[in-house]
C-alpha positions as a LaTeX table, in Angstrom:
\begin{tabular}{lrrr}
\hline
Residue & $x$ (\AA) & $y$ (\AA) & $z$ (\AA) \\
\hline
Leu1 & 6.41 & 1.59 & $-32.53$ \\
Gly2 & 7.44 & $-1.95$ & $-33.39$ \\
Asp3 & 3.89 & $-3.13$ & $-34.10$ \\
Val4 & 3.46 & $-6.15$ & $-36.37$ \\
Val5 & 0.52 & $-5.98$ & $-38.82$ \\
Leu6 & $-1.23$ & $-9.36$ & $-38.95$ \\
Glu7 & $-4.30$ & $-8.59$ & $-41.09$ \\
Val8 & $-5.69$ & $-5.88$ & $-43.40$ \\
Asp9 & $-9.50$ & $-5.61$ & $-43.35$ \\
Gly10 & $-9.64$ & $-9.06$ & $-41.74$ \\
Ala11 & $-7.51$ & $-10.78$ & $-44.38$ \\
Gly12 & $-4.15$ & $-12.32$ & $-43.48$ \\
Leu13 & $-1.06$ & $-11.04$ & $-45.29$ \\
Asp14 & 0.40 & $-14.50$ & $-45.99$ \\
Gly15 & 3.90 & $-13.07$ & $-46.29$ \\
Glu16 & 2.87 & $-10.04$ & $-48.35$ \\
His17 & 4.38 & $-6.70$ & $-47.23$ \\
Val18 & 1.75 & $-4.52$ & $-45.57$ \\
Val19 & 2.49 & $-1.50$ & $-47.82$ \\
Thr20 & 1.95 & $-3.65$ & $-50.92$ \\
Ala21 & $-1.34$ & $-4.91$ & $-49.54$ \\
Leu22 & $-2.56$ & $-1.38$ & $-48.78$ \\
Arg23 & $-1.63$ & $-0.07$ & $-52.23$ \\
Ala24 & $-3.41$ & $-2.95$ & $-53.92$ \\
Arg25 & $-6.67$ & $-2.06$ & $-52.18$ \\
Glu26 & $-6.57$ & 1.71 & $-52.93$ \\
Gln27 & $-9.08$ & 2.51 & $-50.17$ \\
Pro28 & $-9.46$ & 5.75 & $-48.18$ \\
Ser29 & $-9.19$ & 3.81 & $-44.89$ \\
Tyr30 & $-8.26$ & 0.37 & $-43.63$ \\
Glu31 & $-8.79$ & $-1.77$ & $-40.55$ \\
Leu32 & $-5.52$ & $-3.24$ & $-39.33$ \\
Thr33 & $-5.05$ & $-6.08$ & $-36.86$ \\
Val34 & $-1.70$ & $-5.60$ & $-35.12$ \\
Ala35 & 0.40 & $-7.29$ & $-32.47$ \\
Arg36 & 2.44 & $-5.12$ & $-30.14$ \\
Leu37 & 5.30 & $-6.53$ & $-28.08$ \\
Ser38 & 5.12 & $-5.43$ & $-24.47$ \\
Glu39 & 8.12 & $-3.31$ & $-23.63$ \\
Asp40 & 8.39 & $-5.25$ & $-20.38$ \\
Ala41 & 9.41 & $-8.27$ & $-22.47$ \\
Arg42 & 12.42 & $-6.52$ & $-23.99$ \\
Gly43 & 14.78 & $-6.56$ & $-21.04$ \\
Asp44 & 15.78 & $-8.51$ & $-17.95$ \\
Asp45 & 13.55 & $-9.04$ & $-14.92$ \\
Gly46 & 15.36 & $-6.52$ & $-12.71$ \\
Gly47 & 16.88 & $-9.09$ & $-10.31$ \\
Ala48 & 15.84 & $-10.70$ & $-7.05$ \\
Gly49 & 13.05 & $-9.00$ & $-5.13$ \\
Thr50 & 11.72 & $-7.23$ & $-8.21$ \\
Lys51 & 7.93 & $-7.07$ & $-8.55$ \\
Arg52 & 8.02 & $-5.67$ & $-12.08$ \\
Ala53 & 10.52 & $-4.14$ & $-14.50$ \\
Gly54 & 10.31 & $-2.59$ & $-17.94$ \\
Trp55 & 10.69 & 0.46 & $-20.14$ \\
Val56 & 8.61 & 3.52 & $-19.31$ \\
His57 & 8.52 & 7.15 & $-20.39$ \\
Ser58 & 8.62 & 9.39 & $-17.33$ \\
Ile59 & 8.13 & 13.07 & $-16.59$ \\
Arg60 & 7.68 & 15.02 & $-13.37$ \\
Ala61 & 4.56 & 17.13 & $-12.99$ \\
Arg62 & 2.60 & 19.25 & $-10.56$ \\
Gly63 & $-1.05$ & 20.19 & $-10.86$ \\
Gly64 & $-1.36$ & 18.15 & $-14.04$ \\
Lys65 & 1.35 & 20.10 & $-15.85$ \\
Ala66 & 4.94 & 19.07 & $-16.54$ \\
Leu67 & 7.49 & 20.87 & $-14.38$ \\
Pro68 & 9.21 & 23.72 & $-16.25$ \\
Gly69 & 12.24 & 22.63 & $-18.25$ \\
Thr70 & 11.40 & 18.91 & $-18.10$ \\
Thr71 & 10.73 & 16.53 & $-20.96$ \\
Pro72 & 9.75 & 12.84 & $-20.98$ \\
Arg73 & 12.67 & 10.42 & $-20.54$ \\
Arg74 & 12.72 & 6.79 & $-21.60$ \\
Leu75 & 13.98 & 4.84 & $-18.60$ \\
Trp76 & 14.11 & 1.28 & $-17.35$ \\
Ala77 & 11.84 & 1.12 & $-14.28$ \\
Val78 & 12.29 & $-1.42$ & $-11.48$ \\
Leu79 & 9.56 & $-1.93$ & $-8.88$ \\
Asp80 & 10.47 & $-3.66$ & $-5.62$ \\
Ser81 & 8.70 & $-4.08$ & $-2.27$ \\
Thr82 & 9.22 & $-0.47$ & $-1.16$ \\
Ser83 & 10.17 & 1.78 & $-4.08$ \\
Leu84 & 10.25 & 2.49 & $-7.80$ \\
Ala85 & 13.75 & 2.99 & $-9.20$ \\
Phe86 & 14.91 & 4.05 & $-12.65$ \\
Lys87 & 17.93 & 3.21 & $-14.82$ \\
Thr88 & 19.11 & 4.39 & $-18.21$ \\
Ser89 & 19.23 & 0.73 & $-19.33$ \\
Pro90 & 18.27 & $-2.67$ & $-17.89$ \\
His91 & 21.86 & $-3.33$ & $-16.79$ \\
Gly92 & 22.80 & 0.29 & $-16.01$ \\
Leu93 & 23.28 & 2.03 & $-12.69$ \\
Thr94 & 20.25 & 3.13 & $-10.68$ \\
Leu95 & 19.54 & 6.87 & $-10.88$ \\
Lys96 & 19.44 & 7.61 & $-7.15$ \\
Gln97 & 17.86 & 11.04 & $-7.60$ \\
Cys98 & 14.96 & 9.43 & $-9.47$ \\
Thr99 & 14.14 & 6.64 & $-7.00$ \\
Val100 & 10.85 & 7.20 & $-5.15$ \\
Gly101 & 9.37 & 5.42 & $-2.14$ \\
Leu102 & 5.82 & 4.12 & $-2.51$ \\
Ser103 & 4.46 & 4.72 & 0.99 \\
Gly104 & 1.33 & 6.85 & 0.58 \\
Val105 & 1.39 & 6.74 & $-3.22$ \\
Ala106 & $-1.83$ & 6.92 & $-5.26$ \\
Cys107 & $-1.63$ & 5.27 & $-8.68$ \\
Lys108 & $-4.30$ & 6.48 & $-11.10$ \\
Val109 & $-5.20$ & 5.53 & $-14.66$ \\
Pro110 & $-6.93$ & 8.43 & $-16.44$ \\
Val111 & $-10.62$ & 8.15 & $-17.31$ \\
Thr112 & $-11.05$ & 9.25 & $-20.92$ \\
Arg113 & $-14.76$ & 8.55 & $-21.37$ \\
Leu114 & $-17.72$ & 8.95 & $-19.03$ \\
Ala115 & $-21.37$ & 8.41 & $-19.88$ \\
Gly116 & $-20.48$ & 8.26 & $-23.57$ \\
Lys117 & $-18.60$ & 11.56 & $-23.52$ \\
Ser118 & $-14.89$ & 12.10 & $-24.04$ \\
Leu119 & $-13.00$ & 13.63 & $-21.12$ \\
Ala120 & $-9.91$ & 15.77 & $-21.50$ \\
Met121 & $-6.76$ & 14.59 & $-19.76$ \\
Pro122 & $-4.47$ & 16.95 & $-17.83$ \\
Pro123 & $-1.75$ & 18.43 & $-20.09$ \\
Ala124 & 1.09 & 16.18 & $-18.85$ \\
Leu125 & $-0.98$ & 13.03 & $-19.41$ \\
Ala126 & $-2.27$ & 14.26 & $-22.76$ \\
Ser127 & 1.30 & 14.98 & $-23.89$ \\
Met128 & 2.30 & 11.42 & $-23.02$ \\
Ala129 & $-0.69$ & 10.05 & $-24.96$ \\
Glu130 & 0.33 & 12.13 & $-27.98$ \\
Arg131 & 3.62 & 10.24 & $-27.92$ \\
Gln132 & 1.67 & 7.02 & $-28.45$ \\
Arg133 & 2.15 & 6.02 & $-24.81$ \\
Phe134 & $-0.55$ & 4.81 & $-22.42$ \\
Pro135 & $-0.22$ & 7.21 & $-19.46$ \\
Phe136 & $-0.88$ & 6.85 & $-15.75$ \\
Ser137 & 0.10 & 8.96 & $-12.74$ \\
Leu138 & 1.67 & 8.55 & $-9.32$ \\
Ala139 & 0.92 & 11.15 & $-6.63$ \\
Trp140 & 1.80 & 11.16 & $-2.93$ \\
Glu141 & $-1.13$ & 12.03 & $-0.69$ \\
Arg142 & 0.89 & 13.45 & 2.21 \\
Gly143 & 3.61 & 15.09 & 0.12 \\
Glu144 & 6.25 & 12.39 & 0.72 \\
Val145 & 7.49 & 13.20 & $-2.79$ \\
Gly146 & 7.33 & 16.83 & $-3.86$ \\
Tyr147 & 6.01 & 16.19 & $-7.35$ \\
Asp148 & 3.79 & 13.80 & $-9.31$ \\
Leu149 & 5.17 & 11.24 & $-11.74$ \\
Ile150 & 3.53 & 10.79 & $-15.11$ \\
Leu151 & 4.49 & 7.46 & $-16.65$ \\
Gly152 & 3.72 & 6.14 & $-20.12$ \\
Val153 & 4.01 & 2.57 & $-21.39$ \\
Ala154 & 3.60 & 0.80 & $-24.73$ \\
Thr155 & 0.23 & $-0.90$ & $-24.29$ \\
Ser156 & $-2.96$ & $-0.67$ & $-22.29$ \\
Gly157 & $-2.15$ & $-4.11$ & $-20.85$ \\
Asp158 & 1.25 & $-2.87$ & $-19.66$ \\
Arg159 & $-0.43$ & 0.08 & $-17.97$ \\
Gln160 & $-2.92$ & $-2.09$ & $-16.13$ \\
Ala161 & $-0.16$ & $-4.48$ & $-15.04$ \\
Trp162 & 2.02 & $-1.63$ & $-13.73$ \\
Ala163 & $-0.91$ & $-0.03$ & $-11.90$ \\
Lys164 & $-1.89$ & $-3.34$ & $-10.30$ \\
Ala165 & 1.69 & $-4.08$ & $-9.23$ \\
Ile166 & 2.21 & $-0.61$ & $-7.71$ \\
Gln167 & $-1.11$ & $-0.76$ & $-5.85$ \\
Ala168 & $-0.18$ & $-4.19$ & $-4.48$ \\
Val169 & 3.16 & $-2.84$ & $-3.20$ \\
Arg170 & 1.41 & 0.06 & $-1.50$ \\
Ala171 & $-1.02$ & $-2.36$ & 0.16 \\
Glu172 & 1.92 & $-4.44$ & 1.44 \\
Ile173 & 3.59 & $-1.32$ & 2.84 \\
Gln174 & 0.40 & $-0.27$ & 4.59 \\
Ala175 & $-0.09$ & $-3.75$ & 6.06 \\
Gln176 & 3.44 & $-3.77$ & 7.50 \\
Ala177 & 3.47 & $-0.15$ & 8.69 \\
Pro178 & 3.43 & 0.32 & 12.47 \\
Thr179 & 0.10 & 1.18 & 14.04 \\
Ala180 & 0.60 & 4.03 & 16.50 \\
Gly181 & $-1.54$ & 6.34 & 18.63 \\
Trp182 & $-2.76$ & 7.31 & 22.05 \\
Leu183 & $-4.55$ & 4.66 & 24.12 \\
Thr184 & $-5.76$ & 4.85 & 27.69 \\
Lys185 & $-4.28$ & 2.03 & 29.75 \\
Lys186 & $-5.78$ & 0.46 & 32.86 \\
Pro187 & $-3.30$ & 0.73 & 35.78 \\
Gly188 & $-1.07$ & $-2.26$ & 36.36 \\
Arg189 & $-0.34$ & $-5.35$ & 34.33 \\
Arg190 & $-0.85$ & $-8.44$ & 36.41 \\
Gly191 & $-2.64$ & $-11.76$ & 36.29 \\
Leu192 & $-6.25$ & $-11.70$ & 37.48 \\
Arg193 & $-6.99$ & $-13.69$ & 40.60 \\
Pro194 & $-9.93$ & $-16.13$ & 40.52 \\
Gly195 & $-13.20$ & $-14.19$ & 40.59 \\
Glu196 & $-11.51$ & $-10.82$ & 39.99 \\
Ser197 & $-13.31$ & $-8.61$ & 37.45 \\
Leu198 & $-12.18$ & $-6.03$ & 34.94 \\
Leu199 & $-15.48$ & $-4.16$ & 35.36 \\
Arg200 & $-14.10$ & $-1.16$ & 37.19 \\
Pro201 & $-14.44$ & 2.56 & 36.49 \\
Ile202 & $-11.80$ & 4.35 & 34.46 \\
Thr203 & $-10.34$ & 6.14 & 37.51 \\
Gly204 & $-6.55$ & 6.06 & 37.50 \\
Trp205 & $-6.15$ & 5.00 & 33.90 \\
Lys206 & $-3.16$ & 6.50 & 32.09 \\
Arg207 & $-2.87$ & 7.88 & 28.57 \\
Arg208 & 0.05 & 6.21 & 26.77 \\
Trp209 & 1.50 & 6.30 & 23.27 \\
Phe210 & 1.35 & 2.76 & 21.82 \\
Val211 & 3.28 & 1.44 & 18.81 \\
Leu212 & 2.45 & $-1.93$ & 17.23 \\
His213 & 4.91 & $-3.53$ & 14.81 \\
Gln214 & 3.49 & $-6.41$ & 12.76 \\
Gly215 & 6.69 & $-8.45$ & 12.65 \\
Asp216 & 7.81 & $-10.67$ & 9.79 \\
Pro217 & 6.95 & $-14.38$ & 10.08 \\
Ser218 & 9.17 & $-15.30$ & 7.12 \\
Gly219 & 12.14 & $-13.61$ & 8.76 \\
Gly220 & 11.44 & $-14.90$ & 12.25 \\
Val221 & 10.66 & $-11.40$ & 13.61 \\
Ala222 & 7.89 & $-11.45$ & 16.23 \\
Pro223 & 5.29 & $-8.68$ & 16.46 \\
Ser224 & 5.69 & $-6.16$ & 19.28 \\
Leu225 & 3.43 & $-3.78$ & 21.16 \\
Arg226 & 5.30 & $-1.16$ & 23.18 \\
Tyr227 & 4.05 & 1.91 & 25.01 \\
Phe228 & 5.70 & 5.23 & 25.75 \\
Ser229 & 5.06 & 8.33 & 27.80 \\
Arg230 & 5.11 & 10.46 & 24.62 \\
Pro231 & 5.17 & 9.98 & 20.81 \\
Glu232 & 8.98 & 10.24 & 20.66 \\
Glu233 & 9.90 & 6.55 & 20.66 \\
Thr234 & 13.09 & 6.74 & 22.70 \\
Thr235 & 14.54 & 4.55 & 25.41 \\
Ala236 & 13.92 & 7.33 & 27.91 \\
Ser237 & 10.19 & 7.48 & 27.09 \\
Leu238 & 9.67 & 3.69 & 26.89 \\
Leu239 & 7.42 & 2.50 & 29.73 \\
Gly240 & 6.79 & $-1.12$ & 28.86 \\
Ala241 & 5.70 & $-3.73$ & 26.36 \\
Val242 & 2.81 & $-6.16$ & 25.92 \\
Val243 & 3.76 & $-9.74$ & 25.03 \\
Leu244 & 2.36 & $-10.90$ & 21.68 \\
Asn245 & 2.85 & $-14.61$ & 21.00 \\
Ala246 & 1.00 & $-17.75$ & 19.94 \\
Gly247 & $-0.71$ & $-17.95$ & 23.33 \\
Ser248 & $-2.01$ & $-14.36$ & 23.34 \\
Val249 & $-5.77$ & $-13.79$ & 23.51 \\
Leu250 & $-7.43$ & $-10.62$ & 22.17 \\
Ser251 & $-10.96$ & $-10.00$ & 23.44 \\
Val252 & $-13.60$ & $-7.31$ & 23.78 \\
Gly253 & $-16.36$ & $-6.87$ & 26.33 \\
Ala254 & $-14.78$ & $-7.74$ & 29.68 \\
Ser255 & $-14.55$ & $-4.06$ & 30.63 \\
Ala256 & $-17.47$ & $-1.67$ & 31.01 \\
Val257 & $-15.34$ & 1.14 & 29.57 \\
Pro258 & $-16.51$ & 2.00 & 26.01 \\
His259 & $-14.22$ & 1.24 & 23.06 \\
Ser260 & $-11.90$ & $-0.92$ & 25.15 \\
Phe261 & $-10.28$ & $-4.30$ & 24.64 \\
Glu262 & $-7.80$ & $-6.52$ & 26.43 \\
Val263 & $-4.79$ & $-8.59$ & 25.53 \\
Arg264 & $-4.08$ & $-11.61$ & 27.74 \\
Ser265 & $-0.66$ & $-13.18$ & 27.27 \\
Gln266 & 2.20 & $-14.82$ & 29.09 \\
Gly267 & 5.87 & $-14.22$ & 28.42 \\
Ala268 & 8.74 & $-16.52$ & 29.27 \\
Ala269 & 9.40 & $-14.67$ & 32.54 \\
Asp270 & 5.73 & $-14.42$ & 33.62 \\
Leu271 & 4.48 & $-16.85$ & 36.30 \\
Arg272 & 0.92 & $-16.53$ & 34.98 \\
Pro273 & $-0.92$ & $-14.82$ & 32.11 \\
Ile274 & $-0.93$ & $-11.02$ & 32.17 \\
Thr275 & $-4.00$ & $-9.02$ & 31.14 \\
Thr276 & $-3.56$ & $-5.54$ & 29.67 \\
Val277 & $-6.73$ & $-3.46$ & 29.27 \\
Leu278 & $-6.73$ & $-0.57$ & 26.80 \\
Ala279 & $-9.35$ & 1.98 & 25.76 \\
Cys280 & $-9.58$ & 3.92 & 22.48 \\
Arg281 & $-10.97$ & 7.39 & 21.87 \\
Asp282 & $-13.87$ & 6.23 & 19.65 \\
Lys283 & $-15.35$ & 3.36 & 17.65 \\
Asp284 & $-13.26$ & 3.95 & 14.53 \\
Asp285 & $-10.02$ & 4.01 & 16.50 \\
Cys286 & $-11.04$ & 0.82 & 18.30 \\
Glu287 & $-11.67$ & $-0.93$ & 14.97 \\
Arg288 & $-8.29$ & 0.23 & 13.67 \\
Trp289 & $-6.45$ & $-1.22$ & 16.67 \\
Leu290 & $-8.44$ & $-4.46$ & 16.74 \\
Lys291 & $-7.73$ & $-5.15$ & 13.06 \\
Ala292 & $-4.02$ & $-4.40$ & 13.46 \\
Leu293 & $-3.69$ & $-6.51$ & 16.61 \\
Arg294 & $-5.57$ & $-9.41$ & 15.08 \\
Arg295 & $-3.21$ & $-9.36$ & 12.09 \\
Ala296 & $-0.17$ & $-9.25$ & 14.41 \\
Leu297 & $-1.43$ & $-12.16$ & 16.51 \\
Leu298 & $-2.15$ & $-14.24$ & 13.43 \\
His299 & 1.48 & $-13.64$ & 12.42 \\
Ala300 & 2.49 & $-14.83$ & 15.88 \\
Gly301 & 0.45 & $-18.04$ & 15.47 \\
Ser302 & $-2.39$ & $-17.16$ & 17.82 \\
Glu303 & $-5.89$ & $-18.53$ & 17.14 \\
Val304 & $-7.49$ & $-15.10$ & 17.46 \\
Ala305 & $-11.20$ & $-14.48$ & 16.94 \\
Ser306 & $-12.34$ & $-13.27$ & 13.53 \\
Ser307 & $-12.50$ & $-9.55$ & 12.73 \\
Lys308 & $-16.29$ & $-9.85$ & 12.42 \\
Glu309 & $-16.60$ & $-11.33$ & 15.94 \\
Leu310 & $-14.30$ & $-8.70$ & 17.44 \\
Met311 & $-16.17$ & $-5.83$ & 15.78 \\
Ala312 & $-19.53$ & $-7.24$ & 16.86 \\
Ala313 & $-18.33$ & $-7.41$ & 20.47 \\
Ala314 & $-17.05$ & $-3.84$ & 20.25 \\
Glu315 & $-20.41$ & $-2.71$ & 18.89 \\
Arg316 & $-22.26$ & $-4.39$ & 21.77 \\
Gln317 & $-19.87$ & $-2.83$ & 24.26 \\
Ser318 & $-20.46$ & 0.69 & 22.88 \\
His319 & $-24.19$ & 0.33 & 23.66 \\
Leu320 & $-23.65$ & $-0.67$ & 27.28 \\
\hline
\end{tabular}
């Protein structure tokens, strides 16, 4: 395995070969202190944009069992901001058929002991452990990939580092994923005249399919909130867009309609700020949209209220 024995029964070897030291003691068992080089340290870093790279043993599985006819392969894995790719060597070509996207992935490290009792691992994980690898699994919750991946690495530390890196990538993907769904929109998008109120009944409101893209501040891409007549996001179904910029204001409570909020903003072509009032189907959906919109407006440079303040206002509104 490439381990380096540092001590036998707590005593340093001082240049003595480990086999010689063991024979001199003539004991039925020994306690060895070893150092194991992380396999991640034995190759290059995978190039620009790489989150992590290193040797892994990999096998495809389903239901905890290896797929028929498959055996573990030692491959160079490269994790970037969207996917996990594999090569036969650090400088080799990427195996396209082995590359998997990480949207919706669940990365799990097996639990081997619980309440002082040993727990059996699924066969594919147990087989990897028998090969002196530290196993973990990747599974796709919505079936984006038609199989599970069982991966094994050289040390427990490597496993924890890989799991942490993969979970961080998934969190990034989720944060940047568009928020989409049906919202009920108050008719018209115009600036309110002095003294005009949003406290009107829901008569005439329209159900629209909204899509919020977070944007990318580092790349100069602004967030966008567009609405359509149906979920198919085509030019033909596009009805309009809500301006999201540094001057946008997200608020809750101006409308008597439950689970509603408003976005007040002014685009370059607008003579005055425009207020768009939207209502969600329930409390949970309202929280989902408020969190996503707050994140988008922060990206746009807006001084939006805190999530806690927005949720508190939504809670008060639901009791009106």
